[in-house]
Short mmCIF file of C-alpha atoms in Angstrom, two decimals:
data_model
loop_
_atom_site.label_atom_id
_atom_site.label_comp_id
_atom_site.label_asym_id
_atom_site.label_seq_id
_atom_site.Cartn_x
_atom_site.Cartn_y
_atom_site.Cartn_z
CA UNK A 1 -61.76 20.88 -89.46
CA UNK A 2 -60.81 20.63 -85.61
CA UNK A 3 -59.39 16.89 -87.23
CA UNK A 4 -57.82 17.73 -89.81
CA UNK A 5 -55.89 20.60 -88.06
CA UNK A 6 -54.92 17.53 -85.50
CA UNK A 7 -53.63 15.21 -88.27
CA UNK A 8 -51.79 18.12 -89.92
CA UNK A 9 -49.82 18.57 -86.51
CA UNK A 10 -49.11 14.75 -86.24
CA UNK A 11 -48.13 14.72 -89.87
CA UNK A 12 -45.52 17.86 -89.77
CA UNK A 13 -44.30 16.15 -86.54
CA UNK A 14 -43.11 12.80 -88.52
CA UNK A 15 -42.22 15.01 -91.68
CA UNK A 16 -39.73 16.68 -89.18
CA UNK A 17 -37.95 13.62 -88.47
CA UNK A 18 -38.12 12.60 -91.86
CA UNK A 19 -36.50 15.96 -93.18
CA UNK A 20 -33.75 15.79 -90.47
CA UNK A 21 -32.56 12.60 -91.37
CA UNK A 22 -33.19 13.34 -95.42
CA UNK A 23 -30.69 16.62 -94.56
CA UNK A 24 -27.94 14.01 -94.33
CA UNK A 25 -28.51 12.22 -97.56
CA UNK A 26 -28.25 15.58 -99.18
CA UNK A 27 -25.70 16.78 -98.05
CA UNK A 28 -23.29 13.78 -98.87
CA UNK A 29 -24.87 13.56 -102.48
CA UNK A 30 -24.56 17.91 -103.04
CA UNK A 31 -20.97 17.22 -102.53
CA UNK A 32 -19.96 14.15 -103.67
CA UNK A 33 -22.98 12.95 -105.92
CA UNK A 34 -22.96 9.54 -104.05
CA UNK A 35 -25.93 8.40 -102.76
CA UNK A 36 -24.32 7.26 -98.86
CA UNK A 37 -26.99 3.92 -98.08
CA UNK A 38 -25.26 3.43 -94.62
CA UNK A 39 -26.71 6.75 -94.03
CA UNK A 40 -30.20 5.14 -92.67
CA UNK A 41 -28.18 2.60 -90.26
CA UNK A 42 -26.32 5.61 -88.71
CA UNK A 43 -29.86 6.86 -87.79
CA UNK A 44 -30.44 3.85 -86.15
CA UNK A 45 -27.63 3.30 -84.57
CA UNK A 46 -28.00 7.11 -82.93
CA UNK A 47 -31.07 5.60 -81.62
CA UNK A 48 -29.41 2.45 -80.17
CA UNK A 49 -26.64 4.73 -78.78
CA UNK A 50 -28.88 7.32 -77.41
CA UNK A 51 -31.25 4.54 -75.59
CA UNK A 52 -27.75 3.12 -74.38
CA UNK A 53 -26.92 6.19 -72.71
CA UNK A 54 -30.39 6.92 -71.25
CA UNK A 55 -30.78 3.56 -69.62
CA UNK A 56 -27.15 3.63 -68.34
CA UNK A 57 -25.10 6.52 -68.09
CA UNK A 58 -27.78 8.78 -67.91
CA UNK A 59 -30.61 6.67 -66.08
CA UNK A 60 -29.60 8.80 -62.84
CA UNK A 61 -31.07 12.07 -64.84
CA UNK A 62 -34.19 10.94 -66.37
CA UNK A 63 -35.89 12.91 -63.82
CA UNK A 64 -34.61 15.79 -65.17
CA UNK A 65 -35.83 15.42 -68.85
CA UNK A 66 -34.36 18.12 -70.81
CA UNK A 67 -31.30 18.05 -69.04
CA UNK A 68 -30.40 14.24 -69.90
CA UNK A 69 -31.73 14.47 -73.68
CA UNK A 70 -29.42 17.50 -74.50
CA UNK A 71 -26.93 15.61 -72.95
CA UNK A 72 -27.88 12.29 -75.15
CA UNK A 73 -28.07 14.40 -77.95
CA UNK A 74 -24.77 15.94 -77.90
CA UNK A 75 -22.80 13.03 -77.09
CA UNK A 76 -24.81 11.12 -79.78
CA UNK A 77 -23.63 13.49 -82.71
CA UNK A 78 -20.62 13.50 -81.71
CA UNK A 79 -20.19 9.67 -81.81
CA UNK A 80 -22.35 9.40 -85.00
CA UNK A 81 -20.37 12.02 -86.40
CA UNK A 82 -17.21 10.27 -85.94
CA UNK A 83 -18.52 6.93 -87.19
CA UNK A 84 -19.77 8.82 -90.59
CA UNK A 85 -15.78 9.91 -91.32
CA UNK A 86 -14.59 6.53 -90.16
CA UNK A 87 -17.38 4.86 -92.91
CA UNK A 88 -15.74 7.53 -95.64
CA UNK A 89 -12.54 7.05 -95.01
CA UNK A 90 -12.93 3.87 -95.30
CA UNK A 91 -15.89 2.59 -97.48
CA UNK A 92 -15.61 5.84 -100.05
CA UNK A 93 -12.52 7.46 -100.13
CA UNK A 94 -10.42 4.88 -101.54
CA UNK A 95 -13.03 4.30 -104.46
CA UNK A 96 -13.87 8.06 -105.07
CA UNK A 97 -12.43 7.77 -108.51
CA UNK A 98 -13.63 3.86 -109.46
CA UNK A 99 -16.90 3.87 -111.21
CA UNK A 100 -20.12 4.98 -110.10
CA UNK A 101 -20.94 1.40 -109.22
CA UNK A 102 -17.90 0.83 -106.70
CA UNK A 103 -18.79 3.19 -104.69
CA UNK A 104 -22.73 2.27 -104.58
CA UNK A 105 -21.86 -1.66 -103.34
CA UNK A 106 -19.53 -0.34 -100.83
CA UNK A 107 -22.30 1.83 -99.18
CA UNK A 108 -24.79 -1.08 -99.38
CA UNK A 109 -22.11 -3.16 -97.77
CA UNK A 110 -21.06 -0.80 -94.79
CA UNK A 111 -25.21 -0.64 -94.32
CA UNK A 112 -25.48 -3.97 -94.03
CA UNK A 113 -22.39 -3.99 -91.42
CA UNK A 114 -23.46 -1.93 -89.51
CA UNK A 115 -26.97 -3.42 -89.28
CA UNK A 116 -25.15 -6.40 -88.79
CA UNK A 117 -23.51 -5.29 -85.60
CA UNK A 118 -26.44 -3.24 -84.19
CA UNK A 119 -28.36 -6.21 -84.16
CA UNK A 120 -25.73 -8.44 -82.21
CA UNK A 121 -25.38 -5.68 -79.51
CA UNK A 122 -29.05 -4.87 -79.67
CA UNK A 123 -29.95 -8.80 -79.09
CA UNK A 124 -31.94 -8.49 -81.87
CA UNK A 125 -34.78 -7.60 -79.61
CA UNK A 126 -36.95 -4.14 -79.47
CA UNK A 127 -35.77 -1.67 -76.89
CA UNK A 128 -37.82 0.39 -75.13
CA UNK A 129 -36.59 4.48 -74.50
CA UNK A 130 -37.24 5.27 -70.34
CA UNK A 131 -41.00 5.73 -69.99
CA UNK A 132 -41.86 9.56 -69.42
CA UNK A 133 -39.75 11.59 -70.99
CA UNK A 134 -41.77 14.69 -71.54
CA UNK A 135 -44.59 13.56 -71.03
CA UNK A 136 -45.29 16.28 -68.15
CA UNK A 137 -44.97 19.24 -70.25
CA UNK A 138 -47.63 21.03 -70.51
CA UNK A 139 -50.39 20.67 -73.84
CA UNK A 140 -50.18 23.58 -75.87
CA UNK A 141 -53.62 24.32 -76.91
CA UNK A 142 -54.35 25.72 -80.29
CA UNK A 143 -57.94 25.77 -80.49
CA UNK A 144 -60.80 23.83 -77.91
CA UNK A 145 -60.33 20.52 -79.89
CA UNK A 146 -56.57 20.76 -81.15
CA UNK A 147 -53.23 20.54 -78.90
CA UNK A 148 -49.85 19.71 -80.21
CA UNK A 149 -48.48 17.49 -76.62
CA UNK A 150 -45.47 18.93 -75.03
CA UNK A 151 -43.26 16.12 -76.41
CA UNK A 152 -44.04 17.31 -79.82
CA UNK A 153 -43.71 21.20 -79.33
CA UNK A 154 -39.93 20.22 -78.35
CA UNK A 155 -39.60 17.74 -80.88
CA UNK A 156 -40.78 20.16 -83.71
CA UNK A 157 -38.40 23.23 -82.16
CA UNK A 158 -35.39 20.83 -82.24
CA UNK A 159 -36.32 19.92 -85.81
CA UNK A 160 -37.14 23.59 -86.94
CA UNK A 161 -33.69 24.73 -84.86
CA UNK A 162 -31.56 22.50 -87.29
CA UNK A 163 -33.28 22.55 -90.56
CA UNK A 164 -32.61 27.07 -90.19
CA UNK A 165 -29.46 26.23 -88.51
CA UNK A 166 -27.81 23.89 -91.24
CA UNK A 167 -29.42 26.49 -94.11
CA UNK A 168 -27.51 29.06 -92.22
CA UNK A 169 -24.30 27.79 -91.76
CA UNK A 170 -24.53 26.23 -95.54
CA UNK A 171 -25.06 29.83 -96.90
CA UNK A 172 -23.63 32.64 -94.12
CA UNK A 173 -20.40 30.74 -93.50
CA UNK A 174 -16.92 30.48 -94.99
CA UNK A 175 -17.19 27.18 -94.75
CA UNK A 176 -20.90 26.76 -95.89
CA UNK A 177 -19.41 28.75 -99.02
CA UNK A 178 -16.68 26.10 -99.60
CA UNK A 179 -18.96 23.28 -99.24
CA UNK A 180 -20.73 24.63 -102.10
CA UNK A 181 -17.79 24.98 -104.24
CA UNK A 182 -16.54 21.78 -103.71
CA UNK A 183 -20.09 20.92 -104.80
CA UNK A 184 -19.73 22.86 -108.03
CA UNK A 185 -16.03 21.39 -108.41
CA UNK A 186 -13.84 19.58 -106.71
CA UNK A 187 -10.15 20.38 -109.14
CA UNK A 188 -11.36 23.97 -109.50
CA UNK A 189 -11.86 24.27 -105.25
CA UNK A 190 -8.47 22.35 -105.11
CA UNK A 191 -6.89 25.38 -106.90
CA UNK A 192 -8.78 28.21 -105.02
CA UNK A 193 -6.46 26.98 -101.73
CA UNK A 194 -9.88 24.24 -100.41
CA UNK A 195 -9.83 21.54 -98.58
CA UNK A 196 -11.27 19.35 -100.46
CA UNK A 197 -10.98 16.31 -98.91
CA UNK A 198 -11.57 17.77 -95.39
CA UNK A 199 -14.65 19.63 -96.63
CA UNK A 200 -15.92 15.91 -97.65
CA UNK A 201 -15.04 14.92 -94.07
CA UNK A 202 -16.78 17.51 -92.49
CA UNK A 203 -20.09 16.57 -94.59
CA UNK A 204 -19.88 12.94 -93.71
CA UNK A 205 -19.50 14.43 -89.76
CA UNK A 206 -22.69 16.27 -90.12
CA UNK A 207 -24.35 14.77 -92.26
CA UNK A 208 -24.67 11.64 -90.03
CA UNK A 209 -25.10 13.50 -86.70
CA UNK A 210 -27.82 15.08 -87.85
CA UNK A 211 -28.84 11.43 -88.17
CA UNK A 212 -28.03 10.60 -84.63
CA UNK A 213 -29.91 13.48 -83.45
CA UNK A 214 -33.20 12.02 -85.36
CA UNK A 215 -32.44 8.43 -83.98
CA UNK A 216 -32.48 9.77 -80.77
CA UNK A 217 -35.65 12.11 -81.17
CA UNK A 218 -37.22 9.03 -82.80
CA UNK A 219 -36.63 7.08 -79.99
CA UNK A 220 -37.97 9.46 -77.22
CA UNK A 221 -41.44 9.93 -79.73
CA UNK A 222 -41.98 6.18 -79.75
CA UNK A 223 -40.93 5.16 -77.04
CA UNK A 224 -39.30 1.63 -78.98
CA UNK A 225 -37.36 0.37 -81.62
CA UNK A 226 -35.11 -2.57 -83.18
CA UNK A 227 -31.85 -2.92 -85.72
CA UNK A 228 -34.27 -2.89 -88.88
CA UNK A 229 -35.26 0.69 -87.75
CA UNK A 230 -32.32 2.17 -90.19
CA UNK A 231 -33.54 0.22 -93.27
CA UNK A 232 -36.96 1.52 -92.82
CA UNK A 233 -37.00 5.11 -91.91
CA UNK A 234 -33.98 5.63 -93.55
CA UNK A 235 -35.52 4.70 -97.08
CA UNK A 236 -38.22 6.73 -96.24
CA UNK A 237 -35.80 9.79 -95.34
CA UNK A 238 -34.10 8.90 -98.41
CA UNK A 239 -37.47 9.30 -100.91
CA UNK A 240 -38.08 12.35 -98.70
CA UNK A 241 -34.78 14.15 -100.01
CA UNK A 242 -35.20 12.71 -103.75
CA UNK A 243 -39.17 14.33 -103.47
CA UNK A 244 -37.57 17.32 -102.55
CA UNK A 245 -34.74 17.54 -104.82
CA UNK A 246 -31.61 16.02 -103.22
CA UNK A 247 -28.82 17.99 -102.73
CA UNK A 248 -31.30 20.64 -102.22
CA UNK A 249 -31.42 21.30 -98.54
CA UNK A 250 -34.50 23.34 -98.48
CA UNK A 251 -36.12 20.56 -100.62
CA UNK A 252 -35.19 17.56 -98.17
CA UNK A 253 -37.19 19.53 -95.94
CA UNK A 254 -39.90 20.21 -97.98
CA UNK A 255 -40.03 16.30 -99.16
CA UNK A 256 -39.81 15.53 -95.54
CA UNK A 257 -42.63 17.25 -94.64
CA UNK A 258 -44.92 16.06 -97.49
CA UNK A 259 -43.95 12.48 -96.80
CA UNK A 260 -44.68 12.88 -93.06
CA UNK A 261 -48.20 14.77 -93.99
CA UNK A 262 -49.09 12.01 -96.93
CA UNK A 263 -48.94 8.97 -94.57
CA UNK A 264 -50.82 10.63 -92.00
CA UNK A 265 -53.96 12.00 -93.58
CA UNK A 266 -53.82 8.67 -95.35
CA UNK A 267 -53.43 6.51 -92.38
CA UNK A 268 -56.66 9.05 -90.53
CA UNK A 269 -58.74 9.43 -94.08
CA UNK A 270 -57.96 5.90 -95.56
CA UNK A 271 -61.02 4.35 -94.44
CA UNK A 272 -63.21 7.17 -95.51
CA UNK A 273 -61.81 6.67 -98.96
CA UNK A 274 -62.16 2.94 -99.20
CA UNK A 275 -58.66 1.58 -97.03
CA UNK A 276 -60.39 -0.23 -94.18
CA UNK A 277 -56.52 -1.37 -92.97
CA UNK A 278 -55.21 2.29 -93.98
CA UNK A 279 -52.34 1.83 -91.56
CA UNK A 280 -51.14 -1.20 -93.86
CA UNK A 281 -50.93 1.42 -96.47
CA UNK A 282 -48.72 3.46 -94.58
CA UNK A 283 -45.24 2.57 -96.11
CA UNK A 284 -46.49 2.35 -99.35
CA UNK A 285 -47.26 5.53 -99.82
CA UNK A 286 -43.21 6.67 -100.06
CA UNK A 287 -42.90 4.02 -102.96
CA UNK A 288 -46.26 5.61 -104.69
CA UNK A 289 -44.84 9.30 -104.16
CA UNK A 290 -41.43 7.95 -105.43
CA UNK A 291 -42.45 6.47 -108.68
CA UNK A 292 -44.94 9.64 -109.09
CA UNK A 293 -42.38 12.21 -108.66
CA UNK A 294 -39.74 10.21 -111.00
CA UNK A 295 -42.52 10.20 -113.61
CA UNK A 296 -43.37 13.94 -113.08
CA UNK A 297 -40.30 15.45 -112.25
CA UNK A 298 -37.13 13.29 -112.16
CA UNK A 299 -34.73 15.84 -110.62
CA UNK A 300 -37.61 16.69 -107.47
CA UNK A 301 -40.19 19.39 -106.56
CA UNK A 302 -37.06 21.76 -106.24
CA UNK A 303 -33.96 20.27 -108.15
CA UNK A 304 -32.90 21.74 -111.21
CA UNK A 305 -31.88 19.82 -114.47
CA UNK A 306 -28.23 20.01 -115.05
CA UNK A 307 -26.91 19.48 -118.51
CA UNK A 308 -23.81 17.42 -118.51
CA UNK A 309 -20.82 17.39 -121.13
CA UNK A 310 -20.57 13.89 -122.65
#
């Protein structure tokens, strides 16, 4: 049991990260019902950014852990934030009335861009976060054989902190409540006095900050990474929210979390059930729980079937 309980805390620790960045592929698709691919090279380039800043800027502070990761954090957002408008404004406003298929090759093309440049200024080589972040804090023990470390108490706060947060400000707020309508309707939000198109900005800002914050969370958990970290994760992140239900915020957490628990017990249990090389089977298991859920339940674990006028 004391195992299981272990794995269960390793698995809701990757499911965090998973749900975080899966937040920002629903968002973009509640709104605009585009599916935003460049959304998993943002997430890697908030790593590359945040490890930029850590081993530069901010090398002076690694001493003081929390102090230089909020710092990272924030100024990571912010900067992924920005390059999340600049990618609408560019890549998907102009073809937000073209076909569905426009808009679909013009995210797969800003992905690959952006890729494209990370790995130039990366050197196409792995980088490596500074050694020690966290690693000080104190184990918090929650029975004689099972501790979650102090790097992934903070990790799963941060993670809990937004997921509440951005359900919060989605539902409590004024402009939570617009996002929603635009969601319903854009003409008939037009007419009620929205915003429309600066509601869509603001969801591309968030959206992809929250993916900065998870690249730079990421980075601190394992320590390294390289360009291709956006293609993988973010697909991942991306079968996490369609599990769920995308568009559904509480169910890109949910799929999140299942994804992050799945891999785990079958990366610990694997063997036990006939996968000598279960870590091999790792990434597979998001394309098994993709094509199962599509089967079972097209619209996810939490979507709801829309009928559509035709």
């Amino acid at each position: 049991m004391d195992e299981f309980l272990q794995q269960l805390i390793n698995g809701l620790t990757i499911g965090g990260f998973y749900a975080v960045v899966a937040l920002g592929y629903t968002m973009v698709y509640g709104v605009l019902r585009l599916i935003n691919f460049a959304h998993g090279d943002m997430f890697m380039w908030g790593t590359l950014a945040g490890w930029g800043l850590m081993t530069t800027v901010l090398a002076s502070l690694t001493d003081m852990d929390i102090v230089a990761i909020l710092i990272a954090s924030v100024l990571v957002m912010a900067f992924i934030g920005v390059m999340g408008m600049t990618v609408e404004r560019i890549a998907y406003r102009p073809l937000r009335s073209a076909g569905r298929l426009s808009p679909i090759i013009s995210a797969l093309g800003a992905a690959f861009a952006l890729q494209a440049v990370a790995r130039n200024v990366s050197e196409a080589r792995w980088r490596t976060y500074p050694q020690g972040l966290l690693k000080e804090m104190p184990d918090l023990q929650v029975t004689e054989n099972v501790s979650l470390s102090g790097l992934q108490v903070i990790m799963l706060l941060i993670c809990a902190a937004v997921m509440i947060g951005l359900y919060l400000f989605v539902q409590r707020t004024r402009i939570g409540t617009a996002m929603r309508a635009v969601s319903l309707d854009h003409n008939v939000s037009r007419l009620m006095g929205i915003n429309v198109d600066g509601i869509i900005s603001l969801v591309f800002f968030i959206g992809p900050a929250l993916g900065g914050l998870a690249g730079v969370l990421i980075g601190i958990y394992y320590g390294s990474f390289n360009f291709t970290l956006g293609w993988v994760f973010g697909l991942k992140a991306f079968i996490a929210a369609i599990l769920g239900g995308i568009g559904n915020i509480p169910g890109a957490v949910l799929g999140g979390f299942i994804l992050g628990i799945t891999e785990t017990m079958v990366v610990a249990y694997g063997p036990d059930i006939g996968l000598p090389d279960a870590s091999a089977w790792k990434d597979a298991i998001a394309y098994i729980l993709l094509v199962a859920i599509l089967i079972a339940r097209p619209t996810g674990i939490l979507g709801e079937t829309v009928a559509e006028k035709v």
